[in-house]
mmCIF file of C-alpha atoms in Angstrom:
data_model
loop_
_atom_site.group_PDB
_atom_site.id
_atom_site.type_symbol
_atom_site.label_atom_id
_atom_site.label_comp_id
_atom_site.label_asym_id
_atom_site.label_seq_id
_atom_site.Cartn_x
_atom_site.Cartn_y
_atom_site.Cartn_z
ATOM 1 C CA MET V 106 -16.353 12.677 -8.380
ATOM 2 C CA LEU V 107 -15.515 11.349 -11.803
ATOM 3 C CA ALA V 108 -13.670 14.573 -12.645
ATOM 4 C CA LEU V 109 -11.645 14.242 -9.451
ATOM 5 C CA GLY V 110 -10.741 10.649 -10.294
ATOM 6 C CA LEU V 111 -9.706 11.781 -13.750
ATOM 7 C CA LEU V 112 -7.588 14.528 -12.180
ATOM 8 C CA ALA V 113 -5.861 11.921 -9.992
ATOM 9 C CA VAL V 114 -5.122 9.754 -13.045
ATOM 10 C CA VAL V 115 -3.779 12.765 -14.953
ATOM 11 C CA LEU V 116 -1.553 13.746 -12.021
ATOM 12 C CA TRP V 117 -0.219 10.209 -11.750
ATOM 13 C CA GLY V 118 0.407 10.033 -15.509
ATOM 14 C CA LEU V 119 2.168 13.390 -15.633
ATOM 15 C CA GLY V 120 4.313 12.392 -12.683
ATOM 16 C CA TRP V 121 5.241 9.176 -14.457
ATOM 17 C CA ALA V 122 5.966 11.022 -17.713
ATOM 18 C CA PHE V 123 8.284 13.484 -15.962
ATOM 19 C CA GLY V 124 10.050 10.758 -14.016
ATOM 20 C CA VAL V 125 8.779 11.727 -10.577
ATOM 21 C CA PRO V 126 9.432 8.949 -8.014
ATOM 22 C CA GLY V 127 6.475 6.864 -6.902
ATOM 23 C CA ARG V 128 6.583 8.131 -3.318
ATOM 24 C CA LEU V 129 6.186 11.718 -4.478
ATOM 25 C CA ARG V 130 3.324 10.759 -6.775
ATOM 26 C CA LEU V 131 1.596 9.056 -3.821
ATOM 27 C CA LEU V 132 2.208 12.177 -1.748
ATOM 28 C CA MET V 133 0.645 14.261 -4.518
ATOM 29 C CA LEU V 134 -2.475 12.065 -4.483
ATOM 30 C CA ALA V 135 -2.578 12.219 -0.676
ATOM 31 C CA CYS V 136 -2.517 16.012 -0.858
ATOM 32 C CA LEU V 137 -5.383 15.946 -3.344
ATOM 33 C CA TRP V 138 -7.353 13.647 -1.014
ATOM 34 C CA PHE V 139 -6.613 15.909 1.962
ATOM 35 C CA ALA V 140 -7.792 18.974 0.033
ATOM 36 C CA VAL V 141 -11.076 17.253 -0.838
ATOM 37 C CA VAL V 142 -11.685 16.178 2.769
ATOM 38 C CA LEU V 143 -10.792 19.648 4.008
ATOM 39 C CA ALA V 144 -13.190 21.205 1.495
ATOM 40 C CA HIS V 145 -15.970 18.936 2.724
ATOM 41 C CA LEU V 146 -15.314 19.832 6.334
ATOM 42 C CA LEU V 147 -14.940 23.607 5.882
ATOM 43 C CA LEU V 148 -17.318 24.577 3.080
ATOM 44 C CA PRO V 149 -21.064 24.955 3.645
ATOM 45 C CA GLU V 150 -23.338 22.127 2.476
ATOM 46 C CA ALA V 151 -24.727 24.062 -0.481
ATOM 47 C CA HIS V 152 -21.320 24.902 -1.954
ATOM 48 C CA PRO V 153 -20.919 23.713 -5.592
ATOM 49 C CA LEU V 154 -17.414 22.289 -5.036
ATOM 50 C CA ARG V 155 -18.685 20.166 -2.197
ATOM 51 C CA ALA V 156 -21.627 18.996 -4.292
ATOM 52 C CA ALA V 157 -19.322 18.152 -7.225
ATOM 53 C CA THR V 158 -17.160 15.903 -5.056
ATOM 54 C CA GLY V 159 -19.923 13.824 -3.555
ATOM 55 C CA GLY V 160 -21.559 16.096 -1.000
ATOM 56 C CA ARG V 161 -20.252 14.263 2.074
ATOM 57 C CA ALA V 162 -16.844 13.665 3.640
ATOM 58 C CA GLU V 163 -17.545 10.114 4.872
ATOM 59 C CA PRO V 164 -16.802 8.273 1.600
ATOM 60 C CA TRP V 165 -13.519 10.134 1.281
ATOM 61 C CA LEU V 166 -12.561 9.280 4.853
ATOM 62 C CA VAL V 167 -13.345 5.623 4.184
ATOM 63 C CA LEU V 168 -11.199 5.777 1.050
ATOM 64 C CA GLY V 169 -8.348 7.205 3.120
ATOM 65 C CA GLY V 170 -8.775 4.454 5.720
ATOM 66 C CA VAL V 171 -8.640 1.755 3.057
ATOM 67 C CA ALA V 172 -5.493 3.337 1.619
ATOM 68 C CA VAL V 173 -3.851 3.413 5.057
ATOM 69 C CA LEU V 174 -4.747 -0.248 5.617
ATOM 70 C CA GLY V 175 -3.301 -1.172 2.227
ATOM 71 C CA LEU V 176 -0.069 0.708 2.867
ATOM 72 C CA GLY V 177 0.196 -0.849 6.321
ATOM 73 C CA TYR V 178 -0.201 -4.307 4.820
ATOM 74 C CA ARG V 179 2.471 -3.495 2.252
ATOM 75 C CA LEU V 180 4.856 -2.363 4.983
ATOM 76 C CA ALA V 181 4.173 -5.572 6.917
ATOM 77 C CA LEU V 182 5.048 -7.624 3.840
ATOM 78 C CA ILE V 183 8.222 -5.642 3.281
ATOM 79 C CA SER V 184 9.311 -6.095 6.901
ATOM 80 C CA THR V 185 9.021 -9.882 6.556
ATOM 81 C CA GLY V 186 11.237 -9.943 3.498
ATOM 82 C CA GLY V 187 8.547 -9.610 0.863
ATOM 83 C CA ARG V 188 7.536 -13.239 0.946
ATOM 84 C CA GLY V 189 5.814 -13.502 4.303
ATOM 85 C CA ARG V 190 5.554 -16.977 5.774
ATOM 86 C CA ARG V 191 7.132 -18.699 2.831
ATOM 87 C CA ASN V 192 10.403 -16.836 3.366
ATOM 88 C CA ARG V 193 10.274 -17.455 7.110
ATOM 89 C CA TRP V 194 9.773 -21.193 6.584
ATOM 90 C CA ARG V 195 12.656 -21.304 4.142
ATOM 91 C CA ARG V 196 14.988 -19.753 6.711
ATOM 92 C CA ARG V 197 13.837 -22.208 9.361
ATOM 93 C CA GLY V 198 14.356 -25.106 6.976
ATOM 94 C CA ARG V 199 17.964 -24.121 6.449
ATOM 95 C CA ALA V 200 18.630 -23.737 10.147
ATOM 96 C CA ARG V 201 17.462 -27.180 11.227
ATOM 97 C CA LEU V 202 17.654 -30.273 9.134
ATOM 98 C CA GLY V 203 14.770 -32.661 8.934
ATOM 99 C CA PRO V 204 14.982 -36.380 9.717
ATOM 100 C CA TRP V 205 15.410 -37.141 6.010
ATOM 101 C CA ARG V 206 18.719 -35.272 5.761
ATOM 102 C CA CYS V 207 22.035 -36.150 7.269
ATOM 103 C CA PRO V 208 24.334 -33.185 7.864
ATOM 104 C CA ARG V 209 27.567 -35.122 7.301
ATOM 105 C CA GLY V 210 26.525 -37.491 4.593
ATOM 106 C CA PRO V 211 25.434 -41.104 4.874
ATOM 107 C CA THR V 212 26.587 -42.977 7.937
ATOM 108 C CA ARG V 213 28.614 -46.160 7.583
ATOM 109 C CA SER V 214 27.895 -49.123 9.769
#
């Protein structure tokens, strides 16, 4: 598994060195992950490639699930403007003025 992690780092580094966009580098790593999971599901248990990558598909599926959760969280942050609640509260603060502010300036009695 260490060799596969090293391969992922090398692929990411080469993609960065050649100026490949980040989305394509993520797609490249996703293809590598898919190939490993597919190898675990199709190859027999005694196969050396399967043994070299951990022997079971479950850890790789969990890794994929964690990656999907992380990307989903990132998309949720992007859809809220990148700042989440803080940005939403700022917009609300501009829309309605609090009791400490007067929209037309101080009143004269």
